[in-house]
Amino acid sequence: MEFEEVYKTYWDRIFRLCMGFVNDYDIAQDLAQETFIIVWQKLETFRNESSIGTWIFRIASNNCLRQIEKEKRFPKSDLPIHLTEEKQQSLEPQIQFLYKCIAELPETERIIISLELEEVKQAEIAKIVGLSEANIRVKIHRIKEKLTQKFKENGQQ
């Protein structure tokens, strides 16, 4: 598969995945770009042991987790303040609220629900996060319940 084709096919999904992790438009853009730089560099080494989508989502998830770890090393006040409010305003309020809720979840749950929202098959999600498919189904159900509860508490539909 050609890099350009991979990029066109997966860019939007990878960006939304990153957005689910960091809830910051600019950082999500950077993480998605970094993901595709890695994909471009390593595309020749891809061995078709899993689908190319699974491989790319795994790279993106690892990249996002590294970013989260970096942020944990700095007190929040030391992090640069991003001027993303106008970009975030362009998102629908419910989508904005969903990203905010997802960003508050524990890391593994963030990966799982972000991949689920991208319609990645549960068997693929299980491979990416290293859990059984049955465990993934249970976790997705619980995460959706948590998110539904947050929406109800905040008067969202």
mmCIF file of C-alpha atoms in Angstrom:
data_model
loop_
_atom_site.group_PDB
_atom_site.id
_atom_site.type_symbol
_atom_site.label_atom_id
_atom_site.label_comp_id
_atom_site.label_asym_id
_atom_site.label_seq_id
_atom_site.Cartn_x
_atom_site.Cartn_y
_atom_site.Cartn_z
ATOM 1 C CA MET A 1 0.000 0.000 0.000
ATOM 2 C CA GLU A 2 1.309 3.447 -0.954
ATOM 3 C CA PHE A 3 1.929 5.975 1.834
ATOM 4 C CA GLU A 4 -0.316 8.596 0.225
ATOM 5 C CA GLU A 5 -3.212 6.143 0.103
ATOM 6 C CA VAL A 6 -2.652 5.166 3.766
ATOM 7 C CA TYR A 7 -2.493 8.830 4.755
ATOM 8 C CA LYS A 8 -5.738 9.737 2.931
ATOM 9 C CA THR A 9 -7.521 6.682 4.303
ATOM 10 C CA TYR A 10 -6.517 7.079 7.958
ATOM 11 C CA TRP A 11 -5.750 10.782 8.617
ATOM 12 C CA ASP A 12 -9.211 11.807 9.900
ATOM 13 C CA ARG A 13 -9.595 8.719 12.073
ATOM 14 C CA ILE A 14 -6.108 9.104 13.578
ATOM 15 C CA PHE A 15 -6.705 12.810 14.242
ATOM 16 C CA ARG A 16 -9.980 12.051 16.051
ATOM 17 C CA LEU A 17 -8.252 9.301 18.040
ATOM 18 C CA CYS A 18 -5.555 11.779 19.127
ATOM 19 C CA MET A 19 -8.221 14.378 19.926
ATOM 20 C CA GLY A 20 -9.879 11.830 22.205
ATOM 21 C CA PHE A 21 -6.618 11.424 24.077
ATOM 22 C CA VAL A 22 -5.534 15.027 24.542
ATOM 23 C CA ASN A 23 -8.680 17.136 23.970
ATOM 24 C CA ASP A 24 -6.513 19.857 22.401
ATOM 25 C CA TYR A 25 -6.797 20.613 18.681
ATOM 26 C CA ASP A 26 -3.164 21.693 18.114
ATOM 27 C CA ILE A 27 -1.607 18.862 20.132
ATOM 28 C CA ALA A 28 -3.897 16.339 18.397
ATOM 29 C CA GLN A 29 -2.755 17.691 15.001
ATOM 30 C CA ASP A 30 0.896 17.327 16.070
ATOM 31 C CA LEU A 31 0.361 13.792 17.378
ATOM 32 C CA ALA A 32 -1.420 12.729 14.189
ATOM 33 C CA GLN A 33 1.406 14.187 12.093
ATOM 34 C CA GLU A 34 4.026 12.431 14.242
ATOM 35 C CA THR A 35 2.092 9.185 13.808
ATOM 36 C CA PHE A 36 2.221 9.488 10.025
ATOM 37 C CA ILE A 37 5.916 10.378 10.088
ATOM 38 C CA ILE A 38 6.500 7.082 11.928
ATOM 39 C CA VAL A 39 4.209 5.240 9.484
ATOM 40 C CA TRP A 40 6.107 6.758 6.540
ATOM 41 C CA GLN A 41 9.479 5.785 8.047
ATOM 42 C CA LYS A 42 8.407 2.235 8.894
ATOM 43 C CA LEU A 43 5.959 1.371 6.110
ATOM 44 C CA GLU A 44 8.562 -0.858 4.423
ATOM 45 C CA THR A 45 8.897 -2.909 7.625
ATOM 46 C CA PHE A 46 5.130 -3.540 7.912
ATOM 47 C CA ARG A 47 4.729 -7.318 7.632
ATOM 48 C CA ASN A 48 0.946 -7.731 7.275
ATOM 49 C CA GLU A 49 0.764 -9.696 10.542
ATOM 50 C CA SER A 50 -2.237 -7.536 11.410
ATOM 51 C CA SER A 51 -4.253 -5.145 9.274
ATOM 52 C CA ILE A 52 -2.492 -1.923 8.369
ATOM 53 C CA GLY A 53 -5.223 -0.037 10.275
ATOM 54 C CA THR A 54 -4.459 -1.957 13.481
ATOM 55 C CA TRP A 55 -0.768 -1.206 13.014
ATOM 56 C CA ILE A 56 -1.392 2.536 12.488
ATOM 57 C CA PHE A 57 -3.811 2.765 15.437
ATOM 58 C CA ARG A 58 -1.233 1.047 17.650
ATOM 59 C CA ILE A 59 1.424 3.583 16.585
ATOM 60 C CA ALA A 60 -0.996 6.461 17.233
ATOM 61 C CA SER A 61 -2.046 5.071 20.639
ATOM 62 C CA ASN A 62 1.576 4.636 21.735
ATOM 63 C CA ASN A 63 2.383 8.128 20.507
ATOM 64 C CA CYS A 64 -0.528 9.608 22.488
ATOM 65 C CA LEU A 65 0.448 7.679 25.620
ATOM 66 C CA ARG A 66 4.008 9.055 25.360
ATOM 67 C CA GLN A 67 2.557 12.579 25.122
ATOM 68 C CA ILE A 68 0.406 11.999 28.215
ATOM 69 C CA GLU A 69 3.450 10.684 30.121
ATOM 70 C CA LYS A 70 5.423 13.798 29.120
ATOM 71 C CA GLU A 71 2.640 16.042 30.408
ATOM 72 C CA LYS A 72 2.551 14.191 33.731
ATOM 73 C CA ARG A 73 6.205 15.092 34.299
ATOM 74 C CA PHE A 74 5.407 18.813 34.322
ATOM 75 C CA PRO A 75 3.122 20.625 36.720
ATOM 76 C CA LYS A 76 0.095 21.803 34.726
ATOM 77 C CA SER A 77 1.028 25.451 35.243
ATOM 78 C CA ASP A 78 4.341 24.853 33.425
ATOM 79 C CA LEU A 79 2.680 23.520 30.290
ATOM 80 C CA PRO A 80 2.403 25.962 27.399
ATOM 81 C CA ILE A 81 -1.043 27.488 27.068
ATOM 82 C CA HIS A 82 -2.469 26.754 23.626
ATOM 83 C CA LEU A 83 -4.562 29.277 21.782
ATOM 84 C CA THR A 84 -7.032 26.736 20.551
ATOM 85 C CA GLU A 85 -10.276 28.105 21.912
ATOM 86 C CA GLU A 86 -11.477 29.406 18.534
ATOM 87 C CA LYS A 87 -10.633 26.072 16.887
ATOM 88 C CA GLN A 88 -12.363 24.195 19.697
ATOM 89 C CA GLN A 89 -15.366 26.543 19.364
ATOM 90 C CA SER A 90 -15.809 25.332 15.790
ATOM 91 C CA LEU A 91 -16.624 21.864 17.162
ATOM 92 C CA GLU A 92 -20.230 21.209 18.099
ATOM 93 C CA PRO A 93 -20.778 21.634 21.877
ATOM 94 C CA GLN A 94 -21.777 17.986 22.327
ATOM 95 C CA ILE A 95 -18.661 16.763 20.474
ATOM 96 C CA GLN A 96 -16.541 19.163 22.538
ATOM 97 C CA PHE A 97 -18.103 17.814 25.721
ATOM 98 C CA LEU A 98 -17.546 14.218 24.556
ATOM 99 C CA TYR A 99 -13.825 14.902 23.978
ATOM 100 C CA LYS A 100 -13.621 16.518 27.414
ATOM 101 C CA CYS A 101 -15.252 13.465 29.046
ATOM 102 C CA ILE A 102 -13.039 11.026 27.136
ATOM 103 C CA ALA A 103 -9.933 12.996 28.142
ATOM 104 C CA GLU A 104 -10.913 12.512 31.806
ATOM 105 C CA LEU A 105 -11.009 8.698 31.493
ATOM 106 C CA PRO A 106 -8.076 6.487 32.544
ATOM 107 C CA GLU A 107 -5.589 5.891 29.701
ATOM 108 C CA THR A 108 -6.672 2.365 28.732
ATOM 109 C CA GLU A 109 -10.331 3.364 28.666
ATOM 110 C CA ARG A 110 -9.407 6.392 26.539
ATOM 111 C CA ILE A 111 -7.705 4.134 23.975
ATOM 112 C CA ILE A 112 -10.576 1.644 23.925
ATOM 113 C CA ILE A 113 -13.416 4.148 23.519
ATOM 114 C CA SER A 114 -11.494 6.273 21.004
ATOM 115 C CA LEU A 115 -10.898 3.196 18.850
ATOM 116 C CA GLU A 116 -14.531 2.110 19.283
ATOM 117 C CA LEU A 117 -15.695 5.553 18.127
ATOM 118 C CA GLU A 118 -13.514 5.114 15.039
ATOM 119 C CA GLU A 119 -15.422 1.883 14.359
ATOM 120 C CA VAL A 120 -12.333 -0.279 14.772
ATOM 121 C CA LYS A 121 -13.485 -3.888 15.180
ATOM 122 C CA GLN A 122 -13.427 -5.105 18.774
ATOM 123 C CA ALA A 123 -11.089 -7.957 17.816
ATOM 124 C CA GLU A 124 -8.631 -5.346 16.500
ATOM 125 C CA ILE A 125 -9.017 -3.206 19.652
ATOM 126 C CA ALA A 126 -8.231 -6.329 21.720
ATOM 127 C CA LYS A 127 -4.976 -6.791 19.742
ATOM 128 C CA ILE A 128 -4.010 -3.118 20.069
ATOM 129 C CA VAL A 129 -4.474 -2.968 23.850
ATOM 130 C CA GLY A 130 -3.562 -6.584 24.626
ATOM 131 C CA LEU A 131 -6.837 -7.670 26.245
ATOM 132 C CA SER A 132 -9.319 -10.411 25.356
ATOM 133 C CA GLU A 133 -12.204 -9.579 23.055
ATOM 134 C CA ALA A 134 -14.699 -10.464 25.823
ATOM 135 C CA ASN A 135 -12.928 -8.073 28.207
ATOM 136 C CA ILE A 136 -13.037 -5.333 25.535
ATOM 137 C CA ARG A 137 -16.815 -5.788 25.104
ATOM 138 C CA VAL A 138 -17.369 -5.436 28.870
ATOM 139 C CA LYS A 139 -15.072 -2.396 29.085
ATOM 140 C CA ILE A 140 -16.782 -0.661 26.142
ATOM 141 C CA HIS A 141 -20.172 -1.214 27.768
ATOM 142 C CA ARG A 142 -18.934 0.242 31.096
ATOM 143 C CA ILE A 143 -17.208 3.191 29.428
ATOM 144 C CA LYS A 144 -20.372 4.039 27.476
ATOM 145 C CA GLU A 145 -22.352 3.899 30.734
ATOM 146 C CA LYS A 146 -19.845 6.277 32.380
ATOM 147 C CA LEU A 147 -20.022 8.709 29.456
ATOM 148 C CA THR A 148 -23.834 8.534 29.340
ATOM 149 C CA GLN A 149 -23.916 9.328 33.059
ATOM 150 C CA LYS A 150 -21.627 12.371 32.551
ATOM 151 C CA PHE A 151 -23.887 13.614 29.751
ATOM 152 C CA LYS A 152 -26.983 13.223 31.966
ATOM 153 C CA GLU A 153 -25.303 15.026 34.887
ATOM 154 C CA ASN A 154 -24.461 17.926 32.583
ATOM 155 C CA GLY A 155 -27.875 18.137 30.973
ATOM 156 C CA GLN A 156 -26.594 16.937 27.603
ATOM 157 C CA GLN A 157 -28.515 14.453 25.450
#
